[in-house]
PDB file of C-alpha atoms in Angstrom:
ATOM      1  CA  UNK A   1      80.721 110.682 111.087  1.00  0.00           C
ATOM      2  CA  UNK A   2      83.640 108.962 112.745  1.00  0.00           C
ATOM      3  CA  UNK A   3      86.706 110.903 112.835  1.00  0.00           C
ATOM      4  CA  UNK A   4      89.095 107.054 113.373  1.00  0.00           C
ATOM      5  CA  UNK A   5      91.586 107.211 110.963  1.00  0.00           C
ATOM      6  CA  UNK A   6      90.952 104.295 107.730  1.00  0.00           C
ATOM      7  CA  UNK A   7      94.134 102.404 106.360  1.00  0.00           C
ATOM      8  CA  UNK A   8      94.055 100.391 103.048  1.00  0.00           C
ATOM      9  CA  UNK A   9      93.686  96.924 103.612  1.00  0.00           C
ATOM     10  CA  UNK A  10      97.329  95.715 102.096  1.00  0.00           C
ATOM     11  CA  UNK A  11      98.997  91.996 102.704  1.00  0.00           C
ATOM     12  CA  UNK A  12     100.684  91.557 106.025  1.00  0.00           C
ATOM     13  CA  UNK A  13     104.400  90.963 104.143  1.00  0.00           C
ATOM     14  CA  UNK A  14     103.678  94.643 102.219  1.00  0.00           C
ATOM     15  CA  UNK A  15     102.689  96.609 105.836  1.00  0.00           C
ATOM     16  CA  UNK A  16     105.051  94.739 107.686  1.00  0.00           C
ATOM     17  CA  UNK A  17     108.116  96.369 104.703  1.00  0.00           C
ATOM     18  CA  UNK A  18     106.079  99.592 105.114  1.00  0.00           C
ATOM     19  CA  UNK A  19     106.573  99.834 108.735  1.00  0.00           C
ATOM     20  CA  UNK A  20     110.470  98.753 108.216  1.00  0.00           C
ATOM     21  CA  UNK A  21     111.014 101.475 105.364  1.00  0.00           C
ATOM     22  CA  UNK A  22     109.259 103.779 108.107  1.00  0.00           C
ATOM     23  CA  UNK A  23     111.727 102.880 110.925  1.00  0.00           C
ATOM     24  CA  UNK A  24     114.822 103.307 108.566  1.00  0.00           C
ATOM     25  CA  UNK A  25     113.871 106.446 108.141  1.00  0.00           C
ATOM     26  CA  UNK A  26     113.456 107.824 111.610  1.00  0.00           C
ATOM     27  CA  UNK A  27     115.729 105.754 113.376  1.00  0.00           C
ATOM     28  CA  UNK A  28     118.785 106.778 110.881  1.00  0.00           C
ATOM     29  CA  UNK A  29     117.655 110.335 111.634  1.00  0.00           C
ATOM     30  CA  UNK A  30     116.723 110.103 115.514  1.00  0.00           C
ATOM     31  CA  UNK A  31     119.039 106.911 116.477  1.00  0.00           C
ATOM     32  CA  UNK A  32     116.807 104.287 118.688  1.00  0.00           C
ATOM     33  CA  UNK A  33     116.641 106.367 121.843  1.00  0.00           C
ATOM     34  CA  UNK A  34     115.335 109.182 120.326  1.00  0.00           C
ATOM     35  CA  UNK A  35     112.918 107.878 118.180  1.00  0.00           C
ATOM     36  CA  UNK A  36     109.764 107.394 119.215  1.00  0.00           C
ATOM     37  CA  UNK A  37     107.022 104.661 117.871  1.00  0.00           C
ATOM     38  CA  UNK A  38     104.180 107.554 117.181  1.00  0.00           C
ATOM     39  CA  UNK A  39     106.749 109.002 114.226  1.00  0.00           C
ATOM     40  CA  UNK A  40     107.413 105.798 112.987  1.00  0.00           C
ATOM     41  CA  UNK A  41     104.070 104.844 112.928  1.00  0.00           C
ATOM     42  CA  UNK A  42     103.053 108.475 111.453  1.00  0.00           C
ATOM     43  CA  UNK A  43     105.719 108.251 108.925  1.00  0.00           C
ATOM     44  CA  UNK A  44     104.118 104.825 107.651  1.00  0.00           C
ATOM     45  CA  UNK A  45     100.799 106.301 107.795  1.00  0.00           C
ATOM     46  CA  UNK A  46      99.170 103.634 109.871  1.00  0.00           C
ATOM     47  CA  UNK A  47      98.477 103.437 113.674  1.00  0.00           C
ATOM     48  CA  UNK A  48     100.669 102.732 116.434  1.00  0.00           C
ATOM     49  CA  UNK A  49      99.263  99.782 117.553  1.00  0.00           C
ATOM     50  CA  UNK A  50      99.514  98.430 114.007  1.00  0.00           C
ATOM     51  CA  UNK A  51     103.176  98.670 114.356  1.00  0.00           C
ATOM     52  CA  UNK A  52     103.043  97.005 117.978  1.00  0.00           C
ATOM     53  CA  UNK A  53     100.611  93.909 116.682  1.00  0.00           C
ATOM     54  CA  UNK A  54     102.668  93.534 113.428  1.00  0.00           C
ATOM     55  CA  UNK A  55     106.558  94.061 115.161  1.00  0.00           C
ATOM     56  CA  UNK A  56     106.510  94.197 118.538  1.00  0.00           C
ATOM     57  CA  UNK A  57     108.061  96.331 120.521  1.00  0.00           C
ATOM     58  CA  UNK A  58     110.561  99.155 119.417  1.00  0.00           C
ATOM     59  CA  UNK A  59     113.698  97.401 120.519  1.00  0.00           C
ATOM     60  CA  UNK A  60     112.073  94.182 118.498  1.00  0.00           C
ATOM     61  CA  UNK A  61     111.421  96.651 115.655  1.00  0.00           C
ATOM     62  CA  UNK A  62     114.647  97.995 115.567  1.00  0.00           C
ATOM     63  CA  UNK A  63     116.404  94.582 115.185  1.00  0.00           C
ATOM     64  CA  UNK A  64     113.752  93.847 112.769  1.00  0.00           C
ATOM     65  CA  UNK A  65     115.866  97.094 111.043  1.00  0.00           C
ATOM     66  CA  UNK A  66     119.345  95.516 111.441  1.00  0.00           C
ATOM     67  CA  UNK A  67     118.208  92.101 110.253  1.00  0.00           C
ATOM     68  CA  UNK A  68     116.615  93.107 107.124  1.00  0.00           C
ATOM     69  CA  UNK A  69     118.973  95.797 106.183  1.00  0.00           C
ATOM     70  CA  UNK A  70     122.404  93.751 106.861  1.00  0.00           C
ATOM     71  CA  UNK A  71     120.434  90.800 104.403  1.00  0.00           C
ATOM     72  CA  UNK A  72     119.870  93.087 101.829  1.00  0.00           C
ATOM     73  CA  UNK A  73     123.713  94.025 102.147  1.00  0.00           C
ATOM     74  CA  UNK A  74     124.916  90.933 102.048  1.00  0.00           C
ATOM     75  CA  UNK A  75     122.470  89.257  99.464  1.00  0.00           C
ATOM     76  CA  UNK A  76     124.196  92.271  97.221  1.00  0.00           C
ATOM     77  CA  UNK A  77     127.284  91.076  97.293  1.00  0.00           C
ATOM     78  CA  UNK A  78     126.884  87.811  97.334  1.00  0.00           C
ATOM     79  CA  UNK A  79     124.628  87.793  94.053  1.00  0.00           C
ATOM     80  CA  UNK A  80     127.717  89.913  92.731  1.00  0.00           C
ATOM     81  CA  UNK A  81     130.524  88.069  93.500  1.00  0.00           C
ATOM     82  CA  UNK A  82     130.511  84.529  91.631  1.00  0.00           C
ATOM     83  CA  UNK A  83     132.720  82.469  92.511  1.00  0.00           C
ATOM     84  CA  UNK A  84     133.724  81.216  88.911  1.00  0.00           C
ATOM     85  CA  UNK A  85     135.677  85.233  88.697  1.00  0.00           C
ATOM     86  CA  UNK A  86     138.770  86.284  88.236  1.00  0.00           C
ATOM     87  CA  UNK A  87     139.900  87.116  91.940  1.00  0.00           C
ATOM     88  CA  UNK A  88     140.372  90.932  90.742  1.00  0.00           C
ATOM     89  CA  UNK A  89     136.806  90.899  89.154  1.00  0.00           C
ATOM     90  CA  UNK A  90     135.322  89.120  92.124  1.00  0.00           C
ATOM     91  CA  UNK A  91     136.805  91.487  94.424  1.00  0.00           C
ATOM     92  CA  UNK A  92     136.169  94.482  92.270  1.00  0.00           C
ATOM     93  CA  UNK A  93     132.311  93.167  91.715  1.00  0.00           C
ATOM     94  CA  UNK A  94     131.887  92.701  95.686  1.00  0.00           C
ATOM     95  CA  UNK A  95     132.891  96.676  95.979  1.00  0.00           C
ATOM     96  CA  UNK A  96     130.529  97.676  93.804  1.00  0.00           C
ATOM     97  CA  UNK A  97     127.765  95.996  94.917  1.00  0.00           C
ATOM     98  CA  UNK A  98     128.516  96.784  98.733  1.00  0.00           C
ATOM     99  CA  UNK A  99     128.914 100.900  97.682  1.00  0.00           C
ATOM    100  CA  UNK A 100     125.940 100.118  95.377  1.00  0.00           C
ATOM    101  CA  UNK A 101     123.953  99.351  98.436  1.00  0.00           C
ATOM    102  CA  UNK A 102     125.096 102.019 100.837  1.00  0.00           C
ATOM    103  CA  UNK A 103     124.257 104.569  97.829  1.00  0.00           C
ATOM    104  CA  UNK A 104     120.924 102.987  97.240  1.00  0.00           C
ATOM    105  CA  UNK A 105     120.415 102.885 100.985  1.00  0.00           C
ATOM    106  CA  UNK A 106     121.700 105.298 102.954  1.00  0.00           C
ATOM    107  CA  UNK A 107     118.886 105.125 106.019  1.00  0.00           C
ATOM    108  CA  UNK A 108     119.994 101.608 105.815  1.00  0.00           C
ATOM    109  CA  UNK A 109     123.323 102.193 106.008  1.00  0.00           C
ATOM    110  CA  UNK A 110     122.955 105.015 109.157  1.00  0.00           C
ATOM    111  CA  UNK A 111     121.150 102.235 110.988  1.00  0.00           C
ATOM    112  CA  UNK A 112     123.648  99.292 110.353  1.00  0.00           C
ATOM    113  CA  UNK A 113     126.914 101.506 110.896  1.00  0.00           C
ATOM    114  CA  UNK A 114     126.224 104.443 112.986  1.00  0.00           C
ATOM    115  CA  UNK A 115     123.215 103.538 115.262  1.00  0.00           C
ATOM    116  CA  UNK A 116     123.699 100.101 116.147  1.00  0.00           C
ATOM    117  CA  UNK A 117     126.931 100.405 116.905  1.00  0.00           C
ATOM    118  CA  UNK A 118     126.570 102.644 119.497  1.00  0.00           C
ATOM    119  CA  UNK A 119     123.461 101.553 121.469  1.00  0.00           C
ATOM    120  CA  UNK A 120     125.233  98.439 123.445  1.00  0.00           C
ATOM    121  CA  UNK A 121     121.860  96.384 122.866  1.00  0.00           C
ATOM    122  CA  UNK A 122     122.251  95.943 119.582  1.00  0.00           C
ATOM    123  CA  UNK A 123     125.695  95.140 119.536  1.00  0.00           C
ATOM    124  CA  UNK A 124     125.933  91.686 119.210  1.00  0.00           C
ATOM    125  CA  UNK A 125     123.712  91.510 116.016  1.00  0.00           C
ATOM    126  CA  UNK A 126     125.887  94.024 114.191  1.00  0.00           C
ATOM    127  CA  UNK A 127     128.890  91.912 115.086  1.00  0.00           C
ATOM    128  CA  UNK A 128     127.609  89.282 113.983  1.00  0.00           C
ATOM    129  CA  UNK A 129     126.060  90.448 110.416  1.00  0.00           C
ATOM    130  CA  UNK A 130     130.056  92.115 110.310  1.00  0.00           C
ATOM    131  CA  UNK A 131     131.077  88.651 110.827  1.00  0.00           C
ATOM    132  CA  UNK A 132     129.527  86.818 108.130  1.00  0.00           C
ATOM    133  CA  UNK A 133     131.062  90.192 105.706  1.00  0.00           C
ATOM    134  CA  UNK A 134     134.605  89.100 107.019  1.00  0.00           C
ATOM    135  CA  UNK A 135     134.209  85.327 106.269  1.00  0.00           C
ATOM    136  CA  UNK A 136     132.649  85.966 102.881  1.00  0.00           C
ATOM    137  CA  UNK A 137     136.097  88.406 101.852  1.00  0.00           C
ATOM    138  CA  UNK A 138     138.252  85.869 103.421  1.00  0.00           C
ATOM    139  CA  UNK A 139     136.503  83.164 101.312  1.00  0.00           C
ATOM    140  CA  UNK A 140     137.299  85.170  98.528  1.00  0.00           C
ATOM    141  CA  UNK A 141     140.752  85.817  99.162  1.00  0.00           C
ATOM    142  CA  UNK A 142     141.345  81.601 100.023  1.00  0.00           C
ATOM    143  CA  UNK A 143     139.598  80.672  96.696  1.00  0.00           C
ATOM    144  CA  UNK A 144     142.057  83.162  94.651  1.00  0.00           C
ATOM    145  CA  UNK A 145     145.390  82.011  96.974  1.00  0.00           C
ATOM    146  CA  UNK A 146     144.286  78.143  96.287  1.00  0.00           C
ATOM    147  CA  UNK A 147     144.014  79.351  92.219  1.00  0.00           C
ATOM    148  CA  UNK A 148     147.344  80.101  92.318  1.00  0.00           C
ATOM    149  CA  UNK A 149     148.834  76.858  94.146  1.00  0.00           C
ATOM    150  CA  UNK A 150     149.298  78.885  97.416  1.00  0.00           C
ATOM    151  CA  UNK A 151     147.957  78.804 101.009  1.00  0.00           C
ATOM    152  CA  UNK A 152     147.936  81.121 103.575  1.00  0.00           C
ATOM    153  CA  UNK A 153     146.940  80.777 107.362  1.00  0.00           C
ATOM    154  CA  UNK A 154     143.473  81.412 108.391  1.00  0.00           C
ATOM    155  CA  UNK A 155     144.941  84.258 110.763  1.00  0.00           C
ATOM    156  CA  UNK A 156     146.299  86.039 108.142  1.00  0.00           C
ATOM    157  CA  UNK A 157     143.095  85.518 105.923  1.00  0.00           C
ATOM    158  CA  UNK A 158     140.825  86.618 108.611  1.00  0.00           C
ATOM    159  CA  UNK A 159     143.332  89.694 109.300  1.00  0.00           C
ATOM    160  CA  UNK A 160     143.302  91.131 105.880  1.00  0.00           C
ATOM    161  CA  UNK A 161     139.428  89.966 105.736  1.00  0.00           C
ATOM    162  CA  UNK A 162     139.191  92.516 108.649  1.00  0.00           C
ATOM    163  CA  UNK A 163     141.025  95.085 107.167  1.00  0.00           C
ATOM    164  CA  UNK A 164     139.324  95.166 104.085  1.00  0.00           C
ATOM    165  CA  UNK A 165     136.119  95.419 105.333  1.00  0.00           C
ATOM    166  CA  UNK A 166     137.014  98.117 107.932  1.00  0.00           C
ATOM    167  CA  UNK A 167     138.808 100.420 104.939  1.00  0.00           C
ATOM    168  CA  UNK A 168     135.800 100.004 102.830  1.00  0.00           C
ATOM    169  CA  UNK A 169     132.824 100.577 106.275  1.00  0.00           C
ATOM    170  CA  UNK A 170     134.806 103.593 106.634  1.00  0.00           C
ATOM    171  CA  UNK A 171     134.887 105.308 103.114  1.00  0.00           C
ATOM    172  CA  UNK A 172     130.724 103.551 103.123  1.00  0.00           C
ATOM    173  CA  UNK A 173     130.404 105.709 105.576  1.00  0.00           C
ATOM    174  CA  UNK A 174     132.128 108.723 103.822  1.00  0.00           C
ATOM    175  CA  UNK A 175     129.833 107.733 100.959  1.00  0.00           C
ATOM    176  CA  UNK A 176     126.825 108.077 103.130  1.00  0.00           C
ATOM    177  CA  UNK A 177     127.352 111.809 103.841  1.00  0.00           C
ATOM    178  CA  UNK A 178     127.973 112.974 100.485  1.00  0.00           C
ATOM    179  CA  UNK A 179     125.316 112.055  98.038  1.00  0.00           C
ATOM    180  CA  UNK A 180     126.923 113.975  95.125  1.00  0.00           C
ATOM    181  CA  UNK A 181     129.293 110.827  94.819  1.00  0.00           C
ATOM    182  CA  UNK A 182     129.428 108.181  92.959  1.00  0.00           C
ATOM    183  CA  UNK A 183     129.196 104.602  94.282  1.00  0.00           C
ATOM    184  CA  UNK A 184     130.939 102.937  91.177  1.00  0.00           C
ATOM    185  CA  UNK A 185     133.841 105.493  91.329  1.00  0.00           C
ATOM    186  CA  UNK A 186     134.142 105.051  95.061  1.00  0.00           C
ATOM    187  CA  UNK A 187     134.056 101.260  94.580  1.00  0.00           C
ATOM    188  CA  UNK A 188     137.040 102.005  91.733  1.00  0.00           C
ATOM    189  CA  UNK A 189     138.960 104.050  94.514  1.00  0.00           C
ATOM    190  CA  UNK A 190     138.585 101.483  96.982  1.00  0.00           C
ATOM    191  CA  UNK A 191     139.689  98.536  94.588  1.00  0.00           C
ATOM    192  CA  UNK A 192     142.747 100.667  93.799  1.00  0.00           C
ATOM    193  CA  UNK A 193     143.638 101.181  97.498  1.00  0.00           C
ATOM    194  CA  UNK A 194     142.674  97.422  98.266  1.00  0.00           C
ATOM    195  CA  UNK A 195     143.964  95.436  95.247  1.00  0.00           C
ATOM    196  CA  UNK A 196     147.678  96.751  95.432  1.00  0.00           C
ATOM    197  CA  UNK A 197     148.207  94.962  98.588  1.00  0.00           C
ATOM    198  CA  UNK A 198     145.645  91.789  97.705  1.00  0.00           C
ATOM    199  CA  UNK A 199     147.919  91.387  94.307  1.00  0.00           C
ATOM    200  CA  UNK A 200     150.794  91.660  95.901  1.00  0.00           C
ATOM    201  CA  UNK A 201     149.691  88.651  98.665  1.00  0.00           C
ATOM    202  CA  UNK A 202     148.453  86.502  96.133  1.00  0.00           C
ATOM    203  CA  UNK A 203     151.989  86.596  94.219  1.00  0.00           C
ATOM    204  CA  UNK A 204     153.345  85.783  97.515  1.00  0.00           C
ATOM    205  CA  UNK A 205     155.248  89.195  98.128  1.00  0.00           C
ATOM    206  CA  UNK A 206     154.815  89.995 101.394  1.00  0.00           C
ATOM    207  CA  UNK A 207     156.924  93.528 103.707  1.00  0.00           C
ATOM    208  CA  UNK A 208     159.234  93.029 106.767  1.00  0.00           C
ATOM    209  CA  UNK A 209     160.550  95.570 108.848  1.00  0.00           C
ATOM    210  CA  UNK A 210     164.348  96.340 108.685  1.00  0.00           C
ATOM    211  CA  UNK A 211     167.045  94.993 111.551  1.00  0.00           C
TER     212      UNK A 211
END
């Protein structure tokens, strides 16, 4: 009797997911350094050099994380947010999906935020996924201003773009480490912090500091 393990004979695109969901898992609790290719491939129940013929190596494997993860994200939101909305409702609908996602996805969520951003490798990728999240609010916010009859310059776009998305990656990440809460009422919290100042620069108010 041969004592080689036997795997289930599944299509490629089905392992390959089955290795990612695996690697989620342990790098969000190991980080990349830690985590070793034997517990991934033990945690997908298939053998190591599977995972090496099928993903490469575990750097490879690990962007392999980021990519599909961050698509998943941003897919979310961007099904959400039509651009026919009210701004308030497209803004509001963007929220929800992106807390939607980090609630439905919190492995995912520990890879994008906490362990790619500090392993310098990575780097790069996550500011560039964080990118394409700051041009799709900015969008947003240009589409509403132009509804109204007014512009704005893309500096100021792309700076409350910025701080939009850092304000909500931040209570994500709050989000992440308390799985009692709810990511629709977080969304609603976040809307009311963001949408106070967003209302008030699409009416065209804007603050200045005294003499």
């Amino acid at each position: 009797m041969s004592s080689s393990p036997t795997f289930k004979r599944l299509p490629r695109a089905v392992r390959e997911q089955q290795m990612l969901d695996a690697a989620v898992r342990v790098f969000s609790r190991r980080g990349f350094h830690a985590a070793s290719m034997d517990e991934i491939a033990e945690d997908a129940g298939i053998s190591k050099p599977m995972v090496y013929a099928y993903l490469g190596t575990k750097e490879e494997l690990f962007v392999a994380c980021l990519h599909r993860e961050g698509t998943r994200m941003m897919e979310a939101i961007a099904g959400a947010a039509a651009p026919d909305l009210d701004a308030d409702e497209r803004l509001w609908r963007g929220l929800r999906a992106f807390f939607g996602f980090v609630g439905a996805h919190r492995d995912g969520w520990a890879v994008l935020y906490r362990q790619a951003r500090g392993s310098q490798p990575f780097a790069g990728d996550l500011a560039t996924m964080r990118g394409r999240l700051v041009e799709v609010v900015a969008g947003m916010l240009d589409h509403a201003l132009r509804a109204r009859g007014r512009e704005v310059s893309d500096m100021d776009l792309e700076v409350v773009a910025y701080a939009l998305v850092g304000a909500s990656e931040s209570l994500a990440d709050w989000l992440a480490d308390h799985p009692e809460a709810d990511p629709e009422k977080t969304a609603t919290r976040m809307m009311n912090v963001a949408w106070v100042g967003a209302d008030q620069l699409l009416r065209g108010v804007t603050w200045h500091p005294g003499p």
